[in-house]
Coordinates of C-alpha atoms in Angstrom, one line a residue:
X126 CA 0.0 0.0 0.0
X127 CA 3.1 2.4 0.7
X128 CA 6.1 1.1 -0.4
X129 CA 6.9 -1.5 -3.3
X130 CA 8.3 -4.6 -1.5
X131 CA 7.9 -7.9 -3.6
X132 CA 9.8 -10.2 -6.2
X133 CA 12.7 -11.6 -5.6
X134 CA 14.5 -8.8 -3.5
X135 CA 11.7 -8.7 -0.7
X136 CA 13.4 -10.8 1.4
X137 CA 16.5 -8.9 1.3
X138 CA 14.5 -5.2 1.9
X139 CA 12.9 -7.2 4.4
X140 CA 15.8 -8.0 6.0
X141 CA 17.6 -4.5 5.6
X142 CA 14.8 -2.7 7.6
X143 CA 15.6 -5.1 10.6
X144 CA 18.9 -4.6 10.1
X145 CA 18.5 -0.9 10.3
X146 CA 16.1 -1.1 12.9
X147 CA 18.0 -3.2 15.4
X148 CA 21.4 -1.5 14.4
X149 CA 19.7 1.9 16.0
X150 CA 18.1 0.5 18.7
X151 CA 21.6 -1.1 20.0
X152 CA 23.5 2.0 18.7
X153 CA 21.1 4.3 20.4
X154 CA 21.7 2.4 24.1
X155 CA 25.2 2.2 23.8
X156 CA 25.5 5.9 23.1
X157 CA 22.9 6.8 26.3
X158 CA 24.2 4.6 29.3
X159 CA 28.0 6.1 29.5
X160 CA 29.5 9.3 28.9
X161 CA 31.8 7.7 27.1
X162 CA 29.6 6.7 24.6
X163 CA 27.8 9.5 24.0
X164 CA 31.4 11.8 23.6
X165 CA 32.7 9.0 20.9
X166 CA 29.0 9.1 18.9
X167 CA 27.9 12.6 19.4
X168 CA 31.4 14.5 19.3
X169 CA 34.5 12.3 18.1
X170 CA 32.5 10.7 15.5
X171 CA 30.7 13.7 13.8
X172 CA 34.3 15.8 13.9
X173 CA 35.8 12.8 11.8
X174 CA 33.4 12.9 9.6
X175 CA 33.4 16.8 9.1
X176 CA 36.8 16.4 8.6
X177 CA 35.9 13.8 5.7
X178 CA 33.2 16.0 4.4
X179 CA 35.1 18.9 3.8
X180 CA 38.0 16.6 2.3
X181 CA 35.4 15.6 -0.4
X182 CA 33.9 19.1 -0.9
X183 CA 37.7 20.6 -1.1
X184 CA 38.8 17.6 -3.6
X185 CA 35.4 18.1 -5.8
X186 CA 36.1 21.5 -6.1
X187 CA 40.0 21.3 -7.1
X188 CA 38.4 18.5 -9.8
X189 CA 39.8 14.9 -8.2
X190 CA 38.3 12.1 -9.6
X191 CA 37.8 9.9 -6.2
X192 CA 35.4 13.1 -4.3
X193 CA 33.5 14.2 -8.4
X194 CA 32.4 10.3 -7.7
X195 CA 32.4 9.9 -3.8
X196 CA 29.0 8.8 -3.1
X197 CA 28.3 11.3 -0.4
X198 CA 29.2 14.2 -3.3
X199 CA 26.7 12.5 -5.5
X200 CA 24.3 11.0 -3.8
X201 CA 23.6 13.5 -0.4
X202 CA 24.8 17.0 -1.5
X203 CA 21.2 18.5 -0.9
X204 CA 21.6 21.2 2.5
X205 CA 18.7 19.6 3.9
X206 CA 20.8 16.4 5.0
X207 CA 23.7 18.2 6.0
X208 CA 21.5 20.8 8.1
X209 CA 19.7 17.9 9.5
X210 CA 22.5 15.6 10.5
X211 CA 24.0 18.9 12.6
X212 CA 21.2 19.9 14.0
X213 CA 20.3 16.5 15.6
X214 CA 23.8 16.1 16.7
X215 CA 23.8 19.6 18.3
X216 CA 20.7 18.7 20.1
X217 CA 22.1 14.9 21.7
X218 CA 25.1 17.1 22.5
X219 CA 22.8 19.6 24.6
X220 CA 20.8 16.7 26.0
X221 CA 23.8 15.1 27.5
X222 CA 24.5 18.5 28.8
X223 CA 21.3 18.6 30.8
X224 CA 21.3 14.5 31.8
X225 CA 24.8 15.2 32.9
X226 CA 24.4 18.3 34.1
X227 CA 27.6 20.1 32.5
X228 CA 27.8 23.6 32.0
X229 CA 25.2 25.4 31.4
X230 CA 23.2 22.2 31.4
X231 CA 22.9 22.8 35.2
X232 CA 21.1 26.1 34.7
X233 CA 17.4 26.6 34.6
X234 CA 16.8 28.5 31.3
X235 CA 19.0 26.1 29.6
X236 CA 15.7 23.6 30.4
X237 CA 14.0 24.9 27.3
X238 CA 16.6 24.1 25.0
X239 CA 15.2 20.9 23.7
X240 CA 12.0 22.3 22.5
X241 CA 14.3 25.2 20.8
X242 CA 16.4 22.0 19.2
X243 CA 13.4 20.0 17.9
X244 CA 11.0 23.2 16.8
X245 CA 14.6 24.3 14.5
X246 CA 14.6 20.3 13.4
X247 CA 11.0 20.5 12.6
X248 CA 11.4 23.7 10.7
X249 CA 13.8 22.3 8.4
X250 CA 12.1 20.1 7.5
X251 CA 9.0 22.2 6.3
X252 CA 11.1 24.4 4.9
X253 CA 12.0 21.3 2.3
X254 CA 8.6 20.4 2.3
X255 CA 7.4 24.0 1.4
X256 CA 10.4 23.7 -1.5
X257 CA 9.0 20.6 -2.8
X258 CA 5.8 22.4 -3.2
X259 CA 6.9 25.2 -4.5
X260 CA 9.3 23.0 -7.1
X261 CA 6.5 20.9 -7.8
X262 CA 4.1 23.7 -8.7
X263 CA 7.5 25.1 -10.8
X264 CA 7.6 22.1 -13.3
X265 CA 3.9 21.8 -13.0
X266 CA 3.9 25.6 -15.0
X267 CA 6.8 24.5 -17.0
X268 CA 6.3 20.5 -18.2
X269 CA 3.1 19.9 -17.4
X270 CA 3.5 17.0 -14.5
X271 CA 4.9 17.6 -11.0
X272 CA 8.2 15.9 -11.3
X273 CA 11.1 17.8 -10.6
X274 CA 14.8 16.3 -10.3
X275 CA 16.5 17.2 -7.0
X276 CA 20.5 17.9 -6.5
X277 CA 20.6 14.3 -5.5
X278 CA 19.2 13.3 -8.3
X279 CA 15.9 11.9 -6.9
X280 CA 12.6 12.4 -8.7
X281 CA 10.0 14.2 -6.2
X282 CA 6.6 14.6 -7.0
X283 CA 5.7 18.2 -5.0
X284 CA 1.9 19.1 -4.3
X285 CA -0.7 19.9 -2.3
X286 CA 0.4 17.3 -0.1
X287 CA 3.4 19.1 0.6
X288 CA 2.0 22.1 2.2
X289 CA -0.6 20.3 4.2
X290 CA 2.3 18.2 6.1
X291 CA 4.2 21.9 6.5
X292 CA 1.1 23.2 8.4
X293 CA 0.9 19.9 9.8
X294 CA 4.8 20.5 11.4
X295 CA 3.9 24.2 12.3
X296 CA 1.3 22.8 14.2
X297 CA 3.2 19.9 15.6
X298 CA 5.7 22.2 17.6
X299 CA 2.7 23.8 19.2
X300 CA 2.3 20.3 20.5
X301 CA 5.4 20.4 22.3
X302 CA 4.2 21.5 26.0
X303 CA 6.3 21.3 29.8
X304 CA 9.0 23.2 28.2
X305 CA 10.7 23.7 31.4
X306 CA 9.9 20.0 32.6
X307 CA 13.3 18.6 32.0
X308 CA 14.5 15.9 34.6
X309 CA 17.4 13.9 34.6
X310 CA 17.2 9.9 35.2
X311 CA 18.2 8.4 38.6
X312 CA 20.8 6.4 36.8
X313 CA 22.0 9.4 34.6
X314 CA 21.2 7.7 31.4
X315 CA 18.6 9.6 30.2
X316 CA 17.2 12.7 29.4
X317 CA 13.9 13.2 30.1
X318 CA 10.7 14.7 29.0
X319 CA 7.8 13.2 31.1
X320 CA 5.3 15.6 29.2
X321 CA 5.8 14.4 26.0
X322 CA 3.5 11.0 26.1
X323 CA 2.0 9.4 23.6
X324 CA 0.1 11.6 22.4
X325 CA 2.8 14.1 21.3
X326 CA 5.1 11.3 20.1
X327 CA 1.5 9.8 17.4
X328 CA 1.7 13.5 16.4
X329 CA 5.5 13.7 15.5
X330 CA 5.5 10.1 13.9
X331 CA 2.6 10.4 11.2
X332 CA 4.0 14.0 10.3
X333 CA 7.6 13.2 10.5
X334 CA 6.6 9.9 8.4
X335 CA 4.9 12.0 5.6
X336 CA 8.1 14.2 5.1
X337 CA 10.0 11.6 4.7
X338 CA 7.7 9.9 1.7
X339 CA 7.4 13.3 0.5
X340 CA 11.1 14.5 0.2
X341 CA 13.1 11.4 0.8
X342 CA 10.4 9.2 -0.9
X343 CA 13.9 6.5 -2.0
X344 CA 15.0 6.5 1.8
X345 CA 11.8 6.5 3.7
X346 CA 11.6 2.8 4.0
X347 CA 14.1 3.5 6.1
X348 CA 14.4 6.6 7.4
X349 CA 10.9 7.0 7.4
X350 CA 10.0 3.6 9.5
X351 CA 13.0 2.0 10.7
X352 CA 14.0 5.4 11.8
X353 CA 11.1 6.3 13.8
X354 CA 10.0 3.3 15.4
X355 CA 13.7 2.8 16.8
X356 CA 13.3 5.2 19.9
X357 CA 9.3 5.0 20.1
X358 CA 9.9 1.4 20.3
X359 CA 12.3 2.2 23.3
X360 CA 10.1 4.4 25.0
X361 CA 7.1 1.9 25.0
X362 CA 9.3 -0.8 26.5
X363 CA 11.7 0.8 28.8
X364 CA 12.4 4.1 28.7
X365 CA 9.4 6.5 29.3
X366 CA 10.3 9.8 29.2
X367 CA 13.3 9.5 27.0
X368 CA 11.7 9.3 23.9
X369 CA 13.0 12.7 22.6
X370 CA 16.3 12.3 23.1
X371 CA 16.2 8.7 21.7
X372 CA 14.9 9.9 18.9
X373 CA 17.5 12.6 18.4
X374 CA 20.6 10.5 19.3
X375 CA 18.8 7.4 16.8
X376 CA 18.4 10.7 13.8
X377 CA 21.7 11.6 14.0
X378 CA 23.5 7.9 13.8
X379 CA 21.1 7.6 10.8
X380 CA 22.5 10.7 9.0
X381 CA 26.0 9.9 9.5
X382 CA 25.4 6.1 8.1
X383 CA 23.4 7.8 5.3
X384 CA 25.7 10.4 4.2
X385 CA 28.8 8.0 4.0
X386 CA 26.7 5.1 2.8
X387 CA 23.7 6.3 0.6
X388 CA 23.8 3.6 -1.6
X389 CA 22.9 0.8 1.1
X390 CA 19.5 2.5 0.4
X391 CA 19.5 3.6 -3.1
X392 CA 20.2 0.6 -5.0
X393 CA 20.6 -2.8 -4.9
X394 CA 18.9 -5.1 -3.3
X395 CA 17.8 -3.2 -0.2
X396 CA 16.7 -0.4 -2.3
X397 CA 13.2 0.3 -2.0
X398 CA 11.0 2.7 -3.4
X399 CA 7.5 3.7 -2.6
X400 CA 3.9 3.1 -4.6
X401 CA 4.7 7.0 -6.0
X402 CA 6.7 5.2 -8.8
X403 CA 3.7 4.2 -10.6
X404 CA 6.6 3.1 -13.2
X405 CA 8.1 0.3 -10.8
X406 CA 11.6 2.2 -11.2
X407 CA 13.1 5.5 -10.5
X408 CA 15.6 6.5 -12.4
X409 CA 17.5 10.0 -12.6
X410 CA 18.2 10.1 -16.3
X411 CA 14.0 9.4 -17.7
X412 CA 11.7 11.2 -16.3
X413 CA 8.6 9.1 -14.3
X414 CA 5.8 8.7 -17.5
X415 CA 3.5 8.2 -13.9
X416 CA 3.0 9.1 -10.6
X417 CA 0.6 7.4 -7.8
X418 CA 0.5 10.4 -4.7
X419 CA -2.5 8.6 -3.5
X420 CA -0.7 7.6 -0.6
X421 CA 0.7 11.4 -0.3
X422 CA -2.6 13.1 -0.4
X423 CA -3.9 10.5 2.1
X424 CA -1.1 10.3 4.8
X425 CA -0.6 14.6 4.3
X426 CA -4.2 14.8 5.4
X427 CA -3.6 11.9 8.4
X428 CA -1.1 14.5 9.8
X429 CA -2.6 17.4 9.9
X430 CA -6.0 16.2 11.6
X431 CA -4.0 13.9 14.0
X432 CA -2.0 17.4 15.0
X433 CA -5.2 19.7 15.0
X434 CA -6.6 16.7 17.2
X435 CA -3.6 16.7 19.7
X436 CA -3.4 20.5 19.8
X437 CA -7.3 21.0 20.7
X438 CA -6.7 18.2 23.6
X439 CA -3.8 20.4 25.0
X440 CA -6.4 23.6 24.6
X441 CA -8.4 21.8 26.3
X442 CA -6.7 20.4 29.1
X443 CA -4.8 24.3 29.7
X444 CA -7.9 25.6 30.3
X445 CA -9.5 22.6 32.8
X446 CA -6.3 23.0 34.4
X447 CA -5.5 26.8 34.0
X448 CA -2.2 26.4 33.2
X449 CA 0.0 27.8 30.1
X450 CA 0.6 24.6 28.9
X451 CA 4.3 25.6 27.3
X452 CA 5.4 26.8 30.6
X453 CA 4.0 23.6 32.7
X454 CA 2.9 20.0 32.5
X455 CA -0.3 19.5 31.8
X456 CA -0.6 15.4 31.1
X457 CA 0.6 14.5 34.5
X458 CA -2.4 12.2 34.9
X459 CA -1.2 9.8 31.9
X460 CA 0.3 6.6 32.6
X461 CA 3.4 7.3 30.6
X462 CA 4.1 10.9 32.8
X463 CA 3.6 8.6 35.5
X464 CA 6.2 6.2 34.4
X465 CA 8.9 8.7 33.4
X466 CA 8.6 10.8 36.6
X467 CA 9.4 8.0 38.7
X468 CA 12.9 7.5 37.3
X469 CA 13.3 11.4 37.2
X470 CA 16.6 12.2 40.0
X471 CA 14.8 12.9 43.3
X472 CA 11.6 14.2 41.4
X473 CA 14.2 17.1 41.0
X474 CA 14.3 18.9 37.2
X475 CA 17.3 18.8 35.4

């Protein structure tokens, strides 16, 4: 219904979303239970890779062969990836700066830092929504179809759909609320956010899942599933409350496999692309004959009434409880608030 797995390579697409999926999960716990861990994913390992990038982007430019061909030059140049695998690295950085309580992790305006991290994440990303629309409307005017060729050489459809799931963000960050109520975990392994439950997390995953079929529609059987359902799978299990920073440590492993591997995911026999390849294939060099946004349209619109839906609850509950829900928690009622707060330090914030 979403993405095209069968023939003779489901078994191996199959078997490269558990991959993926387990590889984050056990990557994502190594890098929260020790400082050690999270120094060597979240500060040695993105400085040797900028070190890398820049080699590439300094060879391509002087003309060398070996960078004009490097995958990550060809295959991930687009400042969407390289804004997004920053960002998320500068936000596990800061959330091991409050868990640990270094610097001015130990002050109490640095609390609001993680919504400030995610609402800049979430705007980058409908910022590329809002470009596919904008492209797509573009070639509309100009060829008479929707298709428009990224810098990475990806086909994108742009539409409606696109600025429904922007709105859909906008309103998404709105959902964030208990800015201020940050905690750190008895054992120091975690992060937490006991106000973002459930409810918050169902809002982030249907929207965050729509951007990714809309803009990364050849990685999102990755990075649009295996991706997400890493650190919500860890909060349902056993680690309430740390679901945001799960999900930011488990983004920015992702974007440093991706951008020094993209073809695990672009071709071969984990490749997989979704039902908006009406053709079966896409390739960079023919433009698409079809297109099938059904499942665009229909999961654009699943956002933005899942978002409206969580942001009238919050309304709501603000005004039973008179509280501004941004500057304190309103679901403290909810099982998974419940859950977190008990492994919150002392019941003492961050």
């Amino acid at each position: 219904m979403l993405f095209q797995i069968y023939g003779e390579n489901a078994g191996y697409q199959l078997l490269g979303w558990l991959m993926v999926f387990t590889c984050l999960v056990l990557a994502n716990e190594f890098a929260r239970r020790s400082k050690k861990g999270g120094i060597l994913m979240f500060v040695a390992l993105p400085a040797v890779l900028t070190i890398y990038f820049i080699a590439i982007y300094v060879g391509a430019a002087a003309g060398a062969q070996w960078a004009l061909t490097n995958p990550t030059y060809t295959h991930m140049n687009s400042w969407f990836h390289y804004a997004k695998l920053y960002a998320a690295t500068a936000g596990c950085i800061g959330f091991m700066m409050l868990k640990y309580k270094w610097s001015v992790g130990k002050t109490d305006w640095f609390k609001v830092f993680p919504f400030l991290i995610v609402a800049i994440n979430i705007l980058i990303a409908v910022g590329s929504d809002f470009e596919s629309g904008v492209r797509g409307a573009m070639a509309m005017a100009e060829t008479g179809t929707r298709w428009w060729l990224s810098s990475e050489n990806v086909w994108l459809y742009g539409g409606w759909w696109n600025w429904v799931n922007g709105i859909a963000g906008i309103l998404n960050i709105l959902c964030m609320t208990g800015w201020w109520g940050i905690y750190s975990s008895k054992k120091h392994d975690d992060m937490l956010w006991p106000d973002m439950t459930w409810c918050y997390i169902l809002a982030y995953d249907v929207w965050n899942f729509e951007y990714t079929y809309n803009n990364l529609p050849t990685h999102s059987w990755y990075c649009g599933v295996a991706l997400l359902l890493a650190p919500t799978f860890a909060n349902a299990l056993w680690n309430k409350g740390g679901w945001i920073q799960n999900r930011a440590n488990t983004l920015a492993l992702w974007c440093m496999f991706a951008q020094v591997f993209p073809l695990f995911q672009d071709t071969g026999k984990f490749a997989v692309i979704p039902v908006l390849y009406a053709d079966g294939v896409m390739n960079p060099a023919v433009r698409p004959a079809a297109a099938d946004p059904t499942m665009q349209g229909v999961v654009a619109i699943l956002a933005l009434v899942v978002n409206v839906c969580v942001l009238a609850v919050i309304a709501k509950r603000s005004i039973e409880q008179k509280k501004n829900p941004y500057k304190n928690e309103i679901f403290t009622d909810q099982h998974d608030y419940k859950l977190a707060m008990a492994r919150a330090e002392q019941n003492a914030k961050a």
